[in-house]
Coordinates of C-alpha atoms in Angstrom, one line a residue:
M1 CA 0.0 0.0 0.0
W2 CA 2.8 2.4 1.0
K3 CA 4.7 1.6 -2.2
W4 CA 1.5 2.4 -4.2
I5 CA 1.1 5.7 -2.4
Q6 CA 4.7 6.6 -3.0
A7 CA 4.4 5.7 -6.7
F8 CA 1.2 7.8 -7.1
A9 CA 2.8 10.7 -5.2
S10 CA 5.6 10.9 -7.7
P11 CA 5.1 14.2 -9.6
Q12 CA 5.5 12.5 -13.0
N13 CA 3.1 9.6 -12.2
F14 CA 0.6 11.9 -10.6
Y15 CA 0.6 14.2 -13.7
R16 CA -0.1 11.2 -16.0
I17 CA -2.7 9.5 -13.8
S18 CA -4.6 12.7 -12.8
K19 CA -5.5 13.4 -16.4
K20 CA -7.5 10.2 -16.4
L21 CA -9.1 10.9 -13.0
I22 CA -10.4 14.4 -13.7
P23 CA -13.5 13.3 -15.7
W24 CA -14.4 10.8 -12.9
F25 CA -14.8 13.9 -10.7
L26 CA -16.1 16.4 -13.2
Y27 CA -19.0 14.4 -14.7
P28 CA -20.4 13.3 -11.3
F29 CA -20.2 17.0 -10.2
I30 CA -22.3 18.1 -13.2
A31 CA -24.8 15.2 -12.8
L32 CA -25.2 15.7 -9.0
T33 CA -25.5 19.5 -9.4
L34 CA -28.4 19.2 -11.9
V35 CA -30.2 16.6 -9.9
G36 CA -29.5 18.5 -6.7
L37 CA -30.9 21.8 -8.1
Y38 CA -34.0 20.0 -9.3
W39 CA -34.5 18.5 -5.8
A40 CA -33.7 21.8 -4.1
L41 CA -35.8 24.1 -6.2
I42 CA -38.7 21.9 -7.2
K43 CA -39.0 18.7 -5.1
S44 CA -38.3 20.1 -1.6
P45 CA -41.1 22.1 0.0
P46 CA -40.7 25.6 1.5
D47 CA -40.1 25.7 5.2
Y48 CA -43.1 26.3 7.5
Q49 CA -41.2 29.2 9.2
Q50 CA -38.7 30.5 6.7
G51 CA -40.7 30.0 3.6
E52 CA -38.9 30.1 0.2
S53 CA -35.8 31.7 1.8
V54 CA -34.8 28.3 3.2
R55 CA -33.6 27.3 -0.3
I56 CA -30.4 29.4 0.4
M57 CA -29.6 26.5 2.8
Y58 CA -28.8 24.2 -0.2
V59 CA -25.8 26.4 -1.1
H60 CA -24.9 27.8 2.3
V61 CA -24.7 24.6 4.3
P62 CA -22.7 22.5 1.8
A63 CA -20.4 25.5 1.3
A64 CA -19.8 25.8 5.0
W65 CA -19.2 22.0 5.3
M66 CA -16.7 22.3 2.4
S67 CA -14.9 25.2 4.1
L68 CA -14.2 22.9 7.1
F69 CA -13.4 19.8 5.1
I70 CA -10.9 21.5 2.8
Y71 CA -9.1 23.2 5.6
V72 CA -8.7 19.8 7.3
V73 CA -7.4 18.3 4.0
M74 CA -5.0 21.2 3.6
A75 CA -3.6 20.9 7.2
V76 CA -3.3 17.1 6.9
A77 CA -1.5 17.4 3.5
G78 CA 0.8 20.0 5.0
A79 CA 1.6 17.7 7.9
I80 CA 2.4 14.9 5.5
G81 CA 4.6 17.2 3.5
L82 CA 6.4 18.3 6.7
I83 CA 6.9 14.8 8.1
W84 CA 7.5 12.6 5.0
Q85 CA 8.8 15.4 2.6
I86 CA 6.3 14.4 -0.1
K87 CA 6.2 17.1 -2.8
L88 CA 2.7 16.2 -3.9
A89 CA 1.3 16.7 -0.4
N90 CA 2.6 20.3 -0.4
V91 CA 1.2 20.9 -3.8
V92 CA -2.3 19.6 -2.7
A93 CA -2.2 21.8 0.4
S94 CA -1.1 24.9 -1.7
V95 CA -3.8 24.5 -4.4
S96 CA -6.5 23.7 -1.8
A97 CA -6.2 27.0 0.0
P98 CA -7.8 29.3 -2.7
I99 CA -10.6 26.7 -3.2
G100 CA -11.3 26.6 0.5
A101 CA -11.2 30.3 0.7
A102 CA -13.8 30.6 -2.1
F103 CA -16.1 28.1 -0.3
T104 CA -15.7 30.0 3.0
F105 CA -16.5 33.3 1.3
L106 CA -19.5 31.7 -0.4
A107 CA -20.7 30.4 3.0
L108 CA -20.4 33.8 4.6
V109 CA -22.1 35.6 1.8
T110 CA -25.0 33.2 1.6
G111 CA -25.3 33.2 5.3
A112 CA -25.6 37.0 5.3
V113 CA -28.3 36.8 2.6
W114 CA -30.1 34.1 4.6
G115 CA -29.7 36.0 7.9
K116 CA -31.2 39.3 6.6
P117 CA -34.8 38.0 6.4
M118 CA -34.4 35.7 9.5
W119 CA -32.6 38.0 11.9
G120 CA -33.3 41.4 10.3
T121 CA -29.6 42.1 9.7
W122 CA -26.8 41.0 7.4
W123 CA -24.3 40.3 10.1
V124 CA -24.1 39.7 13.8
W125 CA -20.9 38.9 15.8
D126 CA -22.3 35.5 16.5
A127 CA -19.9 32.7 17.6
R128 CA -20.3 30.6 14.5
L129 CA -20.2 33.6 12.1
T130 CA -17.2 35.0 13.8
S131 CA -15.3 31.7 13.8
E132 CA -16.1 31.1 10.2
L133 CA -14.8 34.6 9.4
I134 CA -11.6 33.7 11.2
L135 CA -11.4 30.6 9.0
L136 CA -11.5 32.8 5.9
F137 CA -8.6 34.9 7.4
L138 CA -6.7 31.7 8.1
Y139 CA -7.0 30.7 4.4
L140 CA -5.9 34.1 3.3
A141 CA -3.0 34.1 5.7
Y142 CA -1.9 30.7 4.4
I143 CA -2.1 31.9 0.8
S144 CA -0.1 35.1 1.7
L145 CA 2.5 33.1 3.7
N146 CA 2.9 30.6 0.9
N147 CA 3.6 33.3 -1.6
A148 CA 5.9 35.3 0.7
F149 CA 9.0 33.0 0.1
D150 CA 10.9 32.4 -3.1
N151 CA 12.0 29.0 -1.9
P152 CA 9.0 26.6 -2.2
K153 CA 10.3 24.3 0.6
T154 CA 10.5 27.2 3.0
A155 CA 7.1 28.4 2.0
A156 CA 5.6 25.0 2.4
K157 CA 7.1 24.6 5.9
A158 CA 5.9 28.0 7.1
S159 CA 2.4 27.7 5.7
S160 CA 1.9 24.1 6.8
V161 CA 2.7 25.1 10.4
L162 CA 0.1 27.8 10.2
A163 CA -2.4 25.4 8.8
I164 CA -1.8 22.9 11.5
V165 CA -2.1 25.5 14.3
G166 CA -5.3 26.8 12.7
L167 CA -7.0 23.4 13.1
V168 CA -8.0 24.5 16.6
N169 CA -10.6 26.7 14.9
I170 CA -12.4 23.8 13.3
P171 CA -14.1 22.3 16.4
I172 CA -14.8 25.8 17.6
I173 CA -16.9 26.4 14.4
Y174 CA -18.6 23.1 14.6
Y175 CA -19.5 23.2 18.3
S176 CA -20.0 27.0 18.6
V177 CA -23.8 26.8 18.6
E178 CA -23.6 24.3 21.5
W179 CA -21.0 26.0 23.6
W180 CA -22.4 29.6 23.4
N181 CA -25.7 31.3 23.1
S182 CA -26.1 31.8 19.4
L183 CA -28.6 33.3 16.9
H184 CA -27.4 30.7 14.4
Q185 CA -29.6 27.7 14.4
G186 CA -28.2 24.3 15.5
S187 CA -27.2 21.6 13.2
S188 CA -30.1 19.8 11.4
V189 CA -27.9 17.0 10.2
S190 CA -25.4 15.1 12.3
V191 CA -24.1 11.6 12.6
T192 CA -26.9 10.6 15.0
K193 CA -29.8 12.7 13.8
V194 CA -31.5 14.3 10.8
S195 CA -34.2 16.8 11.8
M196 CA -35.5 18.0 8.5
Q197 CA -38.0 16.9 5.8
V198 CA -36.7 14.0 3.7
D199 CA -36.7 15.9 0.4
M200 CA -34.7 18.7 2.0
F201 CA -32.2 16.2 3.3
Y202 CA -31.8 14.6 -0.2
A203 CA -31.3 18.0 -1.8
L204 CA -28.7 18.9 0.8
L205 CA -26.8 15.7 0.3
L206 CA -26.8 15.9 -3.5
I207 CA -25.4 19.4 -3.5
S208 CA -22.9 18.5 -0.8
F209 CA -21.6 15.5 -2.8
A210 CA -21.5 17.7 -5.9
F211 CA -19.3 20.2 -4.1
K212 CA -16.9 17.5 -3.1
F213 CA -16.6 16.2 -6.6
L214 CA -16.0 19.8 -7.8
Y215 CA -13.2 20.1 -5.2
G216 CA -11.6 16.9 -6.4
A217 CA -11.7 18.0 -10.0
L218 CA -10.3 21.4 -9.2
V219 CA -7.5 20.0 -7.0
L220 CA -6.4 17.6 -9.7
M221 CA -6.4 20.3 -12.4
R222 CA -4.7 23.0 -10.3
S223 CA -2.1 20.4 -9.0
R224 CA -1.2 19.5 -12.5
D225 CA -0.5 23.1 -13.4
E226 CA 1.4 23.7 -10.1
L227 CA 3.6 20.7 -10.7
L228 CA 4.6 21.9 -14.1
V229 CA 5.8 25.2 -12.5
R230 CA 7.6 23.5 -9.6
E231 CA 9.2 20.8 -11.7
Q232 CA 9.9 22.9 -14.8
N233 CA 13.6 22.0 -14.8
S234 CA 13.0 18.3 -14.6
R235 CA 13.4 16.0 -17.6
W236 CA 9.7 14.8 -17.8
V237 CA 8.4 18.4 -17.8
K238 CA 10.7 19.4 -20.6
A239 CA 9.6 16.3 -22.5
I240 CA 6.0 17.4 -22.2
I241 CA 6.8 21.0 -23.3
T242 CA 8.7 19.8 -26.3
G243 CA 5.9 17.3 -27.2
D244 CA 8.0 14.2 -26.6
N245 CA 5.7 12.9 -23.9
K246 CA 2.0 13.2 -22.9

């Protein structure tokens, strides 16, 4: 197993294999998005309290989940790069940061749009909203630190340490509505319970899985580009540029 991982983690092997993997992420994303939108906009009913505005949930909640998921992936990949010096892990961490920042921004914006009719204001310094905003700042700090050094190894070490330290914010976001008094509603979906209408749950799951496949496709595509830049002096990259290899 470890030998297979090491072989896949080779920049040259990853570049070759990832091209074949991208459609396996991209096409399910398109299919799940179309079915998910149908379920979210047509099949699922309006909420008895929130009315039609509840449909913002089908973007807001999956985006918020993705913001946490991607940060954990980024931190774990950074730790792997620090411990085992695997180049691909550092690349995955690096390219994940802008994607995670985009999902975090989307979660904050859709949360504000959802909060306006529910709370009467676009923003409150609620525990969950504030900790999610801190998560966005962590992503931006990671991106800035990663670009602050000319040496990729130094940049990877510094930004990976930041990402690992920032993991402390993830449980704070998740449990904030339980630990503090919060305007933000509690979780309707968890490992042990689902407290929502079944069509709403299906729509939420479909969009959530669609976002994960989108993330997978984007990571593969961006990692391929990043590897070409980082390995530009290697023989296999020169062969691709000259057309001797594909």
